[in-house]
XYZ file of N, CA and C in Angstrom:
369
model
N 164.427 73.043 -23.711
C 164.707 71.634 -24.106
C 164.316 71.624 -25.732
N 165.729 70.086 -25.719
C 166.203 69.486 -26.807
C 164.910 68.819 -27.360
N 164.670 68.761 -28.811
C 162.922 68.538 -29.224
C 163.239 68.027 -30.517
N 163.627 67.080 -30.932
C 163.947 66.690 -33.047
C 162.187 65.530 -33.113
N 162.491 65.850 -34.134
C 160.945 65.783 -35.114
C 160.651 65.486 -36.292
N 160.462 63.336 -36.674
C 161.266 63.752 -38.012
C 159.943 62.995 -38.069
N 159.297 63.164 -39.907
C 158.277 63.363 -40.606
C 159.391 62.551 -41.621
N 157.801 62.157 -42.766
C 158.048 61.668 -44.342
C 158.144 60.221 -44.157
N 157.652 58.992 -42.981
C 158.080 58.227 -43.627
C 156.965 57.118 -44.236
N 156.161 56.332 -44.288
C 155.150 56.104 -44.601
C 155.505 54.495 -45.628
N 154.743 53.851 -46.479
C 154.685 52.922 -47.676
C 154.506 53.180 -49.106
N 155.806 51.892 -49.152
C 156.096 52.889 -50.822
C 156.796 51.005 -51.248
N 156.580 51.329 -52.577
C 156.981 50.285 -53.286
C 158.625 49.812 -53.112
N 159.257 49.611 -53.861
C 160.161 48.249 -54.235
C 160.595 49.372 -55.105
N 161.767 50.452 -55.370
C 162.272 51.331 -56.519
C 161.641 52.608 -56.575
N 161.256 53.180 -55.166
C 160.491 54.236 -55.090
C 161.499 54.803 -53.632
N 161.021 56.326 -54.183
C 161.425 57.094 -53.163
C 160.499 57.550 -51.860
N 161.113 58.153 -50.641
C 160.533 58.416 -49.614
C 161.897 59.449 -49.271
N 161.789 60.687 -49.063
C 162.115 61.774 -48.142
C 161.802 61.867 -47.084
N 162.750 61.964 -46.071
C 161.736 61.956 -44.835
C 163.189 63.742 -43.921
N 162.434 63.908 -43.448
C 162.498 65.457 -42.229
C 163.355 65.717 -40.807
N 163.688 65.631 -40.170
C 164.255 66.032 -38.720
C 163.622 67.074 -38.083
N 163.169 68.029 -37.414
C 163.176 69.781 -37.716
C 163.742 69.321 -35.465
N 164.500 70.300 -35.742
C 165.225 70.211 -33.697
C 164.474 71.816 -33.664
N 164.464 71.008 -32.441
C 164.360 72.896 -31.979
C 164.740 73.285 -30.371
N 165.918 73.432 -29.825
C 165.642 73.920 -28.438
C 166.665 75.037 -28.426
N 167.862 74.064 -29.356
C 168.562 75.213 -29.540
C 169.983 74.918 -31.039
N 170.484 75.500 -31.048
C 171.144 75.985 -32.467
C 171.560 74.911 -32.411
N 171.953 73.884 -34.331
C 172.584 73.024 -34.503
C 174.002 72.753 -35.192
N 174.077 74.360 -35.348
C 175.021 74.440 -36.918
C 176.136 73.217 -36.602
N 176.627 73.802 -35.309
C 177.423 73.159 -35.350
C 177.981 72.123 -35.066
N 177.251 71.049 -34.953
C 177.480 69.654 -34.853
C 176.984 68.898 -35.872
N 177.207 67.471 -35.990
C 176.550 66.623 -36.737
C 175.899 66.865 -36.513
N 174.540 65.556 -38.240
C 173.082 65.225 -37.447
C 173.424 64.729 -38.101
N 173.018 62.849 -37.679
C 173.202 61.638 -38.386
C 171.112 61.351 -38.627
N 171.389 60.042 -38.947
C 170.394 59.728 -38.969
C 170.362 57.856 -39.277
N 170.506 57.558 -38.395
C 170.213 55.606 -37.685
C 168.613 54.787 -38.096
N 168.753 53.806 -38.223
C 167.501 53.540 -38.511
C 167.789 52.032 -37.720
N 166.591 51.675 -37.299
C 166.132 49.719 -36.721
C 164.830 48.953 -36.816
N 165.901 48.089 -37.651
C 164.261 47.157 -38.066
C 164.161 46.271 -37.665
N 162.426 45.792 -37.555
C 162.350 44.397 -36.224
C 162.878 43.058 -36.240
N 163.915 43.088 -34.650
C 164.173 42.396 -33.962
C 166.117 42.725 -34.493
N 166.724 44.152 -35.058
C 167.728 43.979 -35.099
C 168.360 45.187 -34.539
N 169.560 46.041 -34.138
C 169.407 46.436 -33.549
C 169.687 48.015 -34.164
N 169.571 49.285 -33.605
C 170.042 50.120 -34.690
C 170.787 50.436 -35.206
N 170.856 51.442 -36.004
C 172.206 50.875 -37.053
C 172.434 51.903 -37.950
N 173.546 52.641 -38.029
C 173.803 53.369 -38.929
C 173.262 54.030 -40.100
N 172.716 55.137 -40.275
C 172.104 54.769 -42.094
C 173.550 56.054 -42.977
N 173.058 57.156 -41.839
C 174.202 58.968 -42.980
C 174.524 59.875 -41.483
N 175.934 60.394 -41.650
C 176.050 61.750 -41.139
C 176.339 62.590 -41.787
N 176.150 63.950 -42.059
C 176.718 65.368 -41.828
C 176.733 65.986 -41.394
N 178.266 66.359 -40.853
C 179.142 67.304 -40.208
C 178.740 68.615 -40.376
N 178.873 69.333 -39.551
C 178.633 70.400 -39.462
C 179.289 71.369 -40.281
N 180.075 71.252 -41.104
C 180.497 71.917 -42.423
C 180.231 70.612 -43.365
N 179.044 70.257 -43.461
C 178.751 69.666 -45.019
C 179.241 68.232 -45.444
N 179.990 67.948 -44.381
C 180.720 66.830 -45.101
C 179.858 65.503 -44.838
N 179.985 65.103 -45.550
C 178.754 63.376 -45.490
C 179.141 62.190 -45.087
N 178.312 61.559 -44.867
C 179.201 59.903 -45.031
C 177.668 58.990 -44.855
N 178.167 57.935 -45.255
C 177.180 57.214 -45.443
C 177.195 55.365 -45.405
N 176.284 54.740 -45.197
C 176.123 53.620 -44.740
C 175.883 52.726 -45.984
N 177.232 51.816 -45.528
C 177.960 50.458 -47.603
C 176.620 50.182 -47.760
N 175.434 49.713 -47.249
C 174.277 49.319 -47.713
C 173.204 50.786 -48.326
N 173.295 51.636 -48.371
C 172.757 52.523 -48.621
C 172.925 54.017 -49.234
N 174.992 53.897 -49.977
C 175.034 54.754 -50.434
C 175.097 54.478 -51.708
N 174.557 55.901 -51.851
C 174.766 55.702 -53.479
C 172.931 55.454 -53.920
N 172.694 55.675 -53.360
C 170.894 55.388 -53.385
C 170.374 57.120 -52.290
N 170.713 56.836 -51.297
C 170.592 57.763 -49.638
C 171.112 59.099 -49.503
N 170.669 60.345 -49.657
C 171.854 61.157 -49.675
C 171.302 62.163 -48.512
N 171.718 62.597 -48.054
C 171.410 63.526 -46.120
C 172.029 65.080 -46.931
N 171.331 65.412 -46.516
C 171.772 67.664 -46.369
C 171.365 68.095 -45.511
N 171.243 69.569 -45.075
C 170.947 69.857 -43.836
C 170.935 71.660 -43.907
N 169.547 72.159 -43.274
C 169.622 73.714 -43.735
C 169.271 74.434 -42.292
N 170.483 74.687 -41.557
C 170.945 75.145 -39.992
C 169.861 76.075 -40.298
N 169.780 76.895 -40.396
C 168.867 78.244 -40.907
C 167.831 78.059 -40.622
N 167.320 76.541 -40.962
C 165.453 75.870 -40.350
C 165.908 75.042 -39.876
N 167.717 74.914 -39.041
C 167.194 73.646 -38.111
C 166.910 72.187 -38.530
N 167.111 72.113 -39.955
C 166.650 70.995 -40.196
C 168.067 69.794 -40.403
N 167.834 68.964 -40.965
C 168.506 67.711 -41.527
C 167.503 66.554 -41.849
N 167.591 66.427 -43.357
C 166.896 65.399 -44.362
C 167.565 64.586 -45.045
N 166.822 63.439 -45.078
C 167.258 62.281 -46.305
C 166.313 61.781 -46.919
N 167.101 61.782 -48.293
C 166.604 61.874 -49.322
C 166.364 59.743 -50.021
N 165.366 59.333 -49.888
C 165.928 57.425 -50.359
C 164.990 57.803 -51.169
N 165.840 57.509 -51.968
C 165.907 56.775 -53.556
C 165.996 54.850 -53.946
N 165.320 54.884 -54.977
C 165.394 53.210 -54.833
C 165.421 52.207 -53.983
N 164.463 51.750 -53.355
C 164.061 51.701 -51.542
C 163.945 50.208 -51.674
N 164.889 49.703 -51.680
C 164.162 47.990 -51.048
C 163.327 47.697 -49.701
N 162.802 46.095 -50.191
C 162.367 45.749 -48.817
C 163.080 45.843 -47.394
N 164.659 45.595 -47.262
C 164.917 45.339 -47.037
C 166.193 46.898 -45.600
N 165.145 47.548 -46.909
C 165.466 49.201 -46.122
C 163.678 50.135 -45.070
N 162.957 48.453 -44.835
C 161.490 48.529 -43.762
C 162.807 48.836 -42.675
N 162.071 49.904 -42.054
C 163.210 50.181 -39.952
C 161.940 51.291 -39.651
N 162.357 51.590 -39.026
C 161.881 53.137 -38.119
C 163.204 52.912 -38.013
N 162.765 55.157 -38.440
C 164.064 55.708 -38.777
C 164.250 57.033 -37.612
N 166.184 56.476 -37.620
C 166.054 58.282 -36.069
C 166.823 59.530 -37.140
N 166.549 60.538 -36.187
C 167.590 61.083 -36.569
C 168.494 61.419 -35.515
N 169.615 62.532 -35.193
C 169.694 62.937 -33.825
C 171.594 63.767 -34.453
N 171.591 64.591 -32.416
C 172.150 65.860 -33.249
C 174.103 65.129 -32.026
N 175.178 65.413 -32.583
C 175.681 65.004 -32.948
C 176.348 65.519 -31.067
N 177.329 64.571 -30.790
C 178.187 65.644 -29.512
C 179.314 66.591 -29.966
N 179.197 66.446 -30.707
C 180.229 67.274 -31.430
C 180.609 68.205 -33.769
N 181.172 68.408 -34.467
C 180.407 69.444 -35.123
C 180.915 67.621 -35.949
N 181.697 67.305 -35.530
C 181.930 65.005 -37.130
C 181.528 64.377 -36.201
N 180.674 64.170 -37.703
C 179.980 63.213 -36.946
C 180.551 61.528 -38.014
N 179.648 60.530 -37.154
C 180.711 59.401 -36.743
C 179.678 57.827 -36.982
N 180.101 56.840 -37.335
C 178.272 55.823 -37.844
C 178.137 55.481 -35.931
N 179.010 55.584 -35.305
C 178.494 55.292 -33.030
C 177.695 56.026 -32.540
N 176.383 55.391 -32.594
C 175.403 55.630 -31.530
C 175.333 56.021 -30.533
N 177.004 56.247 -29.500
C 177.141 56.594 -28.962
C 177.664 58.192 -29.021
N 178.283 58.858 -30.681
C 178.508 60.111 -30.953
C 177.928 60.567 -30.900
N 176.213 59.942 -30.342
C 174.728 62.004 -30.822
C 174.279 61.294 -29.428
N 173.724 62.183 -29.511
C 173.350 63.402 -27.486
C 171.418 63.231 -27.200
N 171.001 63.801 -28.641
C 169.974 63.979 -28.622
C 169.334 62.956 -29.380
N 167.733 62.572 -29.457
C 167.665 61.771 -30.865
C 166.007 62.243 -30.646
N 165.500 61.185 -31.720
C 163.502 61.431 -32.203
C 163.344 60.323 -32.147
N 161.685 60.693 -31.762
C 160.772 59.382 -31.831
C 160.657 57.936 -32.632
N 161.006 59.069 -33.649
C 161.573 57.903 -35.084
C 159.723 57.844 -35.855
N 160.736 57.583 -37.500
C 159.768 57.252 -38.396
C 159.909 55.866 -38.912
N 158.817 56.123 -38.919
C 158.618 54.437 -38.936
C 158.458 54.345 -41.865
N 159.099 53.142 -41.632
C 159.710 53.381 -43.498
C 159.009 51.906 -43.723
N 158.290 50.970 -43.874
C 157.478 50.545 -44.838
C 158.033 50.955 -46.664
N 158.661 48.824 -47.445
C 159.196 49.305 -48.489
C 158.657 48.690 -48.984
N 157.167 48.070 -49.556
C 156.803 46.264 -49.870
C 157.650 45.639 -50.924
N 157.781 44.551 -51.889
C 158.265 43.626 -52.613
C 156.999 44.185 -53.754
């Protein structure tokens, strides 16, 4: 059974940093893209970043240059380094495993999801 567990969320002031981690278990994920999405209150879930099985990355425009996604295939983990945080980054952040090795911004292309971790950025 596939299981994803996010950690690292919390409360931070604007301009601060957080590092999210996602531990995956139940299978080997090295051949699949992994991604991060977020959902703010009253809004739809949106794409944040993805990393392909080969290591290529892609970011949503609002976070490009501030966030960095990485993966450790030996540990079956994916991380999201978030710097220069803004109040509008406040959301529940979810990690997900893609259905192929090519990451996309579409949530429908991800098969497995974690339960999410809350990130709150105060102004």
